[in-house]
XYZ file of C-alpha atoms in Angstrom:
515
model
C 83.831 107.952 109.341
C 84.097 104.143 109.039
C 83.152 102.491 105.657
C 80.856 99.552 105.253
C 80.211 96.925 102.700
C 82.223 96.421 99.474
C 83.825 99.908 99.738
C 85.605 99.015 103.019
C 87.131 95.874 101.493
C 88.178 97.615 98.259
C 90.026 100.358 100.329
C 91.585 97.534 102.428
C 92.800 95.813 99.377
C 94.099 99.064 97.866
C 96.344 99.942 100.873
C 97.601 96.303 101.194
C 98.632 96.480 97.482
C 100.293 99.789 98.047
C 102.111 98.545 101.084
C 103.350 95.442 99.322
C 104.906 97.505 96.654
C 107.229 99.092 99.111
C 107.786 96.110 101.444
C 108.581 93.586 98.701
C 111.180 95.964 97.177
C 113.066 95.828 100.612
C 114.266 92.177 99.761
C 113.397 91.524 96.084
C 116.665 93.158 94.868
C 118.985 91.144 97.021
C 119.000 87.918 95.000
C 119.501 89.836 91.732
C 122.609 91.755 92.817
C 125.097 89.394 91.157
C 123.272 89.732 87.794
C 123.067 93.463 88.174
C 126.743 93.648 89.110
C 127.795 91.812 85.899
C 125.430 93.745 83.663
C 126.432 97.220 84.845
C 130.048 96.388 85.388
C 130.004 97.324 89.117
C 132.348 96.001 91.794
C 131.077 93.929 94.820
C 131.532 96.933 97.215
C 129.856 99.412 94.854
C 126.731 97.185 94.132
C 125.764 97.373 97.898
C 124.730 100.985 97.410
C 121.696 99.666 95.488
C 120.436 98.399 98.863
C 121.774 100.996 101.023
C 120.407 103.969 99.026
C 116.858 102.567 99.190
C 117.044 101.778 102.966
C 118.476 105.227 103.798
C 115.807 107.133 101.860
C 113.065 104.905 103.159
C 113.972 105.292 106.879
C 114.391 109.134 106.516
C 110.872 109.689 105.160
C 109.049 107.426 107.528
C 109.023 109.612 110.603
C 108.060 112.525 108.417
C 105.142 110.919 106.701
C 102.540 111.940 109.247
C 103.673 115.574 108.985
C 103.662 115.502 105.137
C 100.183 114.117 105.327
C 99.051 117.100 107.362
C 100.887 119.564 105.008
C 99.628 118.298 101.705
C 96.535 116.164 102.629
C 96.801 112.427 103.233
C 95.162 111.335 100.088
C 97.212 113.781 97.886
C 100.472 112.691 99.601
C 99.428 109.042 99.303
C 98.742 109.232 95.574
C 101.834 111.177 94.837
C 103.878 108.484 96.691
C 102.408 105.666 94.627
C 102.897 107.504 91.346
C 106.444 108.593 92.249
C 107.228 105.036 93.273
C 106.025 103.455 90.110
C 107.840 106.061 87.966
C 111.060 105.578 89.875
C 110.630 101.794 89.432
C 110.430 102.164 85.664
C 113.717 104.259 85.577
C 115.406 101.778 87.891
C 114.749 99.059 85.349
C 115.817 101.293 82.542
C 119.110 102.324 84.236
C 122.274 102.024 82.162
C 124.764 102.677 84.895
C 125.146 102.000 88.619
C 124.922 105.871 89.375
C 121.563 106.058 87.542
C 120.246 103.042 89.417
C 121.275 104.379 92.888
C 119.729 107.759 92.139
C 116.319 106.218 91.168
C 116.537 103.839 94.125
C 116.822 106.860 96.406
C 113.658 108.262 94.821
C 112.044 104.984 95.030
C 112.897 104.806 98.739
C 111.543 108.279 99.465
C 108.305 107.450 97.641
C 108.058 104.056 99.403
C 108.351 105.608 102.752
C 105.116 107.577 102.057
C 103.203 104.278 101.405
C 103.507 102.549 104.814
C 102.152 104.984 107.430
C 99.365 106.656 105.297
C 98.275 103.043 104.343
C 97.959 102.087 107.955
C 96.175 105.338 108.948
C 93.740 105.029 106.011
C 92.921 101.463 106.998
C 92.413 102.398 110.700
C 89.992 105.109 109.556
C 88.101 102.843 107.148
C 87.302 100.100 109.733
C 84.881 100.664 112.693
C 86.610 101.185 116.143
C 85.427 97.746 117.390
C 87.191 96.067 114.460
C 90.508 97.846 114.725
C 92.371 94.614 115.686
C 91.180 93.027 112.364
C 92.302 96.200 110.494
C 95.748 96.110 112.059
C 95.946 92.267 111.190
C 95.216 92.969 107.607
C 97.832 95.696 107.331
C 100.247 93.227 108.976
C 99.818 90.882 106.014
C 101.871 93.136 103.911
C 104.342 94.106 106.671
C 105.345 90.576 107.428
C 104.478 88.789 104.160
C 106.237 91.325 101.887
C 109.807 90.949 103.081
C 109.298 87.128 103.238
C 108.138 86.628 99.633
C 110.489 89.250 98.199
C 113.308 86.666 97.741
C 110.867 84.181 96.051
C 109.651 86.753 93.626
C 113.183 88.060 93.019
C 114.578 84.472 92.527
C 111.916 83.614 90.025
C 112.380 86.632 88.025
C 116.175 86.425 88.168
C 116.097 82.759 87.005
C 113.559 83.253 84.188
C 113.807 86.825 83.097
C 116.408 89.649 83.348
C 116.974 91.850 86.460
C 115.054 94.989 85.102
C 111.899 93.081 85.562
C 112.177 93.031 89.366
C 111.409 96.747 88.973
C 109.012 96.620 85.951
C 106.768 94.247 87.851
C 105.803 97.203 90.048
C 104.239 99.102 87.137
C 100.911 97.202 86.642
C 100.529 96.667 90.400
C 101.155 100.397 91.018
C 98.613 101.358 88.271
C 95.937 99.282 89.912
C 96.679 100.772 93.254
C 96.557 104.353 91.775
C 93.207 103.694 90.123
C 91.645 102.246 93.261
C 92.976 104.947 95.496
C 91.698 107.722 93.185
C 88.294 106.093 92.905
C 87.539 104.866 96.399
C 89.755 106.653 99.019
C 87.834 109.746 100.216
C 89.626 113.153 100.310
C 90.761 114.337 103.688
C 88.498 116.484 105.895
C 89.896 119.606 107.505
C 93.669 119.380 107.732
C 96.124 121.426 109.710
C 98.781 123.007 107.477
C 101.648 124.519 109.470
C 102.242 128.192 108.570
C 106.028 127.628 109.042
C 107.987 124.681 107.964
C 110.581 123.145 110.272
C 113.419 123.151 107.780
C 116.109 122.700 110.423
C 114.217 119.767 111.804
C 114.094 118.229 108.414
C 117.761 118.761 107.838
C 118.797 117.301 111.170
C 116.490 114.311 110.582
C 118.128 113.615 107.285
C 121.570 113.953 108.756
C 120.811 111.786 111.820
C 118.777 109.040 110.252
C 120.869 108.915 107.097
C 124.097 108.684 108.834
C 122.837 105.892 111.163
C 121.488 103.867 108.319
C 124.654 104.159 106.181
C 126.710 103.016 109.179
C 124.475 100.010 109.585
C 124.426 99.195 105.883
C 128.136 99.750 105.144
C 129.890 99.287 108.461
C 130.861 95.698 107.889
C 132.249 96.433 104.426
C 134.257 99.370 105.727
C 135.606 97.389 108.781
C 133.579 99.552 111.121
C 135.574 101.901 113.360
C 138.834 101.084 111.606
C 137.314 103.260 108.841
C 137.525 107.080 109.282
C 134.360 107.346 107.133
C 132.331 105.149 109.498
C 133.749 106.870 112.653
C 132.756 110.300 111.270
C 129.320 109.125 110.420
C 128.813 107.729 113.944
C 129.812 111.014 115.413
C 127.494 112.851 113.021
C 124.631 110.514 113.930
C 124.959 110.976 117.733
C 125.366 114.853 117.447
C 122.521 114.968 114.919
C 120.307 112.921 117.282
C 120.805 115.293 120.240
C 120.452 118.379 118.123
C 117.248 116.864 116.498
C 115.558 116.003 119.803
C 116.370 119.517 121.304
C 115.085 121.210 118.086
C 111.851 119.265 117.903
C 111.036 119.787 121.643
C 111.395 123.570 121.296
C 109.907 124.288 117.987
C 106.215 125.283 117.509
C 105.493 123.047 114.566
C 107.906 120.061 114.770
C 108.298 117.632 111.860
C 108.331 114.867 114.461
C 106.247 115.313 117.498
C 108.301 113.740 120.353
C 105.568 114.776 122.857
C 103.669 111.680 121.989
C 106.448 109.796 123.835
C 104.573 110.833 127.020
C 102.318 107.753 126.305
C 104.047 104.916 128.143
C 102.635 102.254 125.764
C 103.943 104.132 122.785
C 107.296 104.645 124.275
C 107.673 101.021 125.173
C 106.078 100.098 121.747
C 108.859 101.863 119.956
C 111.290 99.380 121.461
C 109.095 96.321 120.847
C 108.737 97.456 117.170
C 112.473 97.731 116.947
C 112.726 94.180 118.362
C 110.175 92.945 115.817
C 112.179 94.341 112.976
C 115.336 93.002 114.449
C 114.163 89.382 114.605
C 112.148 89.520 111.335
C 114.930 90.939 109.093
C 117.776 88.830 110.687
C 115.879 85.605 110.006
C 115.182 86.598 106.422
C 118.721 87.734 105.931
C 120.563 84.641 107.444
C 118.397 81.938 106.000
C 118.980 82.622 102.235
C 122.823 82.898 102.792
C 122.803 79.597 104.825
C 120.838 77.773 102.134
C 122.752 79.012 99.122
C 126.412 79.128 100.365
C 126.302 75.899 102.441
C 123.485 73.697 100.956
C 123.796 74.698 97.415
C 120.210 75.718 96.921
C 119.312 78.194 94.113
C 117.752 81.529 94.782
C 114.497 80.272 93.582
C 114.575 77.114 95.844
C 115.421 79.381 98.782
C 112.552 81.712 98.037
C 110.114 78.800 97.666
C 111.166 77.490 101.082
C 110.101 80.840 102.648
C 106.732 80.944 100.855
C 104.709 78.507 103.138
C 105.722 80.447 106.126
C 104.299 83.575 104.462
C 101.033 81.656 103.735
C 100.920 80.652 107.524
C 101.176 84.298 108.470
C 98.367 85.208 106.055
C 96.117 82.422 107.486
C 96.828 83.407 111.134
C 96.354 87.185 110.757
C 92.523 87.267 110.753
C 92.511 84.836 113.786
C 94.814 87.209 115.754
C 92.580 90.187 114.797
C 89.521 88.233 116.007
C 91.207 87.361 119.353
C 92.008 90.922 119.958
C 88.507 91.999 119.114
C 87.185 89.550 121.701
C 89.375 91.202 124.333
C 92.212 88.562 124.579
C 95.331 90.446 126.004
C 97.773 91.481 123.336
C 100.610 90.776 125.737
C 99.713 87.160 125.926
C 99.564 86.824 122.234
C 102.921 88.540 121.824
C 104.432 86.348 124.457
C 103.327 83.134 122.539
C 104.774 84.677 119.342
C 108.094 85.268 120.915
C 108.239 81.687 122.315
C 107.363 80.337 118.860
C 110.079 82.454 117.360
C 112.570 81.038 119.838
C 111.371 77.447 118.896
C 111.995 78.304 115.228
C 115.504 79.641 116.042
C 116.361 76.576 118.129
C 115.310 74.275 115.430
C 117.355 76.205 112.884
C 120.360 76.176 115.122
C 120.254 72.333 114.935
C 120.577 72.200 111.210
C 123.427 70.402 109.682
C 125.150 69.954 106.161
C 122.754 67.204 105.276
C 119.570 69.193 105.934
C 117.199 69.164 102.955
C 114.178 71.216 102.028
C 111.941 69.025 104.178
C 113.936 69.848 107.273
C 112.917 73.554 107.011
C 109.192 73.285 106.341
C 107.968 73.122 109.940
C 110.479 75.651 111.428
C 109.465 78.241 108.830
C 105.784 77.420 109.493
C 106.369 78.038 113.185
C 108.115 81.306 112.257
C 105.226 82.429 110.207
C 102.754 81.787 112.953
C 104.996 83.548 115.416
C 105.350 86.586 113.208
C 101.447 86.951 112.963
C 101.222 86.745 116.798
C 103.739 89.464 117.102
C 103.118 92.093 114.435
C 99.332 92.801 115.236
C 99.476 92.805 119.066
C 102.713 94.816 119.132
C 101.287 97.431 116.853
C 98.049 97.488 118.807
C 99.864 97.909 122.097
C 102.068 100.724 120.749
C 99.292 102.990 119.417
C 96.479 102.201 121.772
C 96.718 105.524 123.544
C 97.216 107.794 120.450
C 94.404 110.038 119.350
C 93.752 112.419 116.511
C 96.786 113.632 114.527
C 99.097 111.783 116.908
C 98.128 108.636 114.982
C 99.774 109.714 111.848
C 102.994 110.733 113.692
C 102.895 107.584 115.750
C 102.518 105.099 112.885
C 105.379 106.819 111.115
C 107.731 106.524 113.996
C 106.565 102.973 114.725
C 107.278 101.898 111.143
C 110.706 103.656 111.299
C 111.660 101.824 114.449
C 110.718 98.449 112.842
C 112.913 99.296 109.824
C 115.775 100.508 111.902
C 115.541 97.295 114.053
C 115.961 95.303 110.861
C 119.050 97.375 109.889
C 120.527 96.980 113.342
C 119.651 93.258 113.278
C 121.470 92.578 109.985
C 124.481 94.624 111.089
C 124.795 93.046 114.532
C 124.237 89.439 113.094
C 126.943 90.077 110.514
C 129.401 91.132 113.252
C 128.411 88.013 115.369
C 128.736 85.843 112.275
C 132.311 87.044 111.493
C 133.324 86.830 115.168
C 132.012 83.219 115.419
C 133.686 82.248 112.167
C 137.074 83.317 113.454
C 136.515 81.509 116.785
C 135.249 78.216 115.301
C 138.006 78.156 112.747
C 140.662 78.613 115.449
C 139.069 75.805 117.450
C 138.795 73.424 114.533
C 142.127 74.033 112.941
C 143.842 73.104 116.248
C 142.791 69.513 115.418
C 144.256 69.675 111.941
C 147.828 68.771 112.834
C 150.138 65.757 112.278
C 149.904 64.683 115.946
C 146.162 64.075 115.580
C 145.767 60.391 114.455
C 142.257 61.020 113.176
C 143.426 63.894 111.117
C 146.377 61.963 109.682
C 144.162 59.010 108.869
C 141.645 61.203 107.094
C 144.402 62.954 105.043
C 145.993 59.688 104.032
C 142.719 58.201 102.960
C 141.855 61.288 100.751
C 145.409 61.268 99.369
C 145.120 57.578 98.407
C 141.800 58.166 96.917
C 143.133 60.890 94.624
C 146.206 58.714 93.770
C 143.841 55.985 92.744
C 142.371 58.448 90.218
C 145.721 58.900 88.504
C 147.172 61.923 90.390
C 150.743 62.078 91.585
C 151.667 61.684 95.257
C 152.531 65.399 95.687
C 149.400 66.634 93.844
C 147.191 64.164 95.565
C 148.415 65.253 98.990
C 147.757 68.932 98.073
C 144.288 68.066 96.937
C 143.605 66.088 100.153
C 144.729 69.255 102.215
C 142.294 71.286 100.188
C 139.496 68.900 100.660
C 139.995 68.870 104.448
C 140.196 72.656 104.478
C 136.938 72.791 102.536
C 135.267 70.575 104.989
C 136.596 72.566 107.927
C 135.297 75.879 106.277
C 131.836 74.382 105.857
C 131.739 73.263 109.518
C 132.849 76.638 110.606
C 130.085 78.392 108.659
C 127.411 75.848 109.919
C 128.419 76.370 113.591
C 128.548 80.176 113.010
C 125.089 80.346 111.415
C 123.614 78.168 114.194
C 125.105 80.634 116.749
C 123.349 83.529 115.108
C 120.011 81.691 115.243
C 120.517 80.933 118.908
C 121.368 84.605 119.621
C 118.288 85.963 117.924
C 116.079 83.427 119.620
C 117.523 84.248 122.985
C 117.114 88.039 122.191
C 113.468 87.553 121.668
C 112.922 85.708 124.956
C 114.808 88.365 126.832
C 112.493 90.997 125.440
C 109.248 89.385 126.769
C 109.283 91.364 130.104
C 108.974 94.610 128.235
C 105.487 93.576 127.046
C 104.170 93.646 130.570
C 105.253 97.188 131.078
C 102.431 98.282 128.761
C 98.832 98.786 129.716
C 96.364 95.844 129.867
C 93.158 96.613 128.197
C 90.290 94.106 127.861
C 88.940 95.677 124.701
C 91.739 97.494 122.853
C 90.331 99.722 120.152
C 92.648 101.749 118.036
C 91.717 105.353 117.557
C 91.443 106.691 114.048
C 93.591 109.289 112.415
C 91.702 112.521 112.517
C 93.737 114.734 110.217
């Protein structure tokens, strides 16, 4: 039964806080990795497991969250996830070795996966049917805002405190969420507990999703298929996927109910959620690297640049929810969102080495508005035909696809980036030869400049060559980052036709989760 008055808003605040705990932790760690690496004495390759372990555990648990809610009761499972997440956060901050930190990051990821889908289901159950668009919009605040502000918070903590505080900051927030959840979220009604547990399904899910996520997170470092480790994981993931699907379609109580794929809107929605994660995480991944490696911005400065876009998302979410409530087609809103994301990508693709903080303000505002026009309508379209206990399964799969989309996006953008770096370097270095008058003039000018500062002729010439090589490297990186932005913008535009394969409904109302 829907809630009214202050209780409705307190429950809404509770689930948004809990969702933000998980979503901010996806990106907050990234900017602190160099400090963690130095403190724990880890190598550059090993430190990546801090991110990989969390992502793998998180994606594994997401499709199981609806089933776990049915088994143990959604409120019980939800509270256990919050408490376990906060406890793991404390031990992450208290870790004295990389192994300890990775183990507790896995536990943190497993607990975090139990926060997203139950939060969404609780919110949909709390709000009246006619206000479901607004409920989805409010949930979207965390889903879009969290990964965006993570680098800002991480940068601030890294610059002003020590790295353990990126984990300790979860403790007071988690305590508030736990108190509010215990006090205001009602216990579940009658729930369906399976008499038999699909252990084989769980094992195959862990193998399939875990292998896929490790390939995406580690593939670039391991040189992809040149690594036997990655090749074996790819084969394992493919075999695991087919075995998992066959198992779940033929078992009485599946851990993931693939029968909900019979709903066309949900099947297509799985792809559009993947697409949303792809675009959202690529833009958050590429922008900080571009700003810090090329423009010399600090981690905090980069995070501060992303913040106004997050505010724009927050301001737009209620408007999008109201538009959906009034019957405005979700497909049209999503189309506008995709076009705005393309505009953002196009503007970013025209950046140069002299771009300052002011050059990024409006592109990031446009991105923030575009994300708000994408998340709510796409989620609404995906789950519009789900009913009863299908809602818990559907939200879990939908969230998993968004996370996987982000992982695929980061992996593919890394491949594109490396490929374009090699291409642009080959092109630009062709002009760096003694037969090019502009090159020789530039080299001589720099050499004379260094000689004027007291360096010998040979040393000055070496320094001039180094300076030109540095300029070429910067231009190569600039062109390559611009290509990635163009790619992700074009990808979004190409996905627009898929929106119109979903049902048009004048008044879309999301069904509540009955379990």
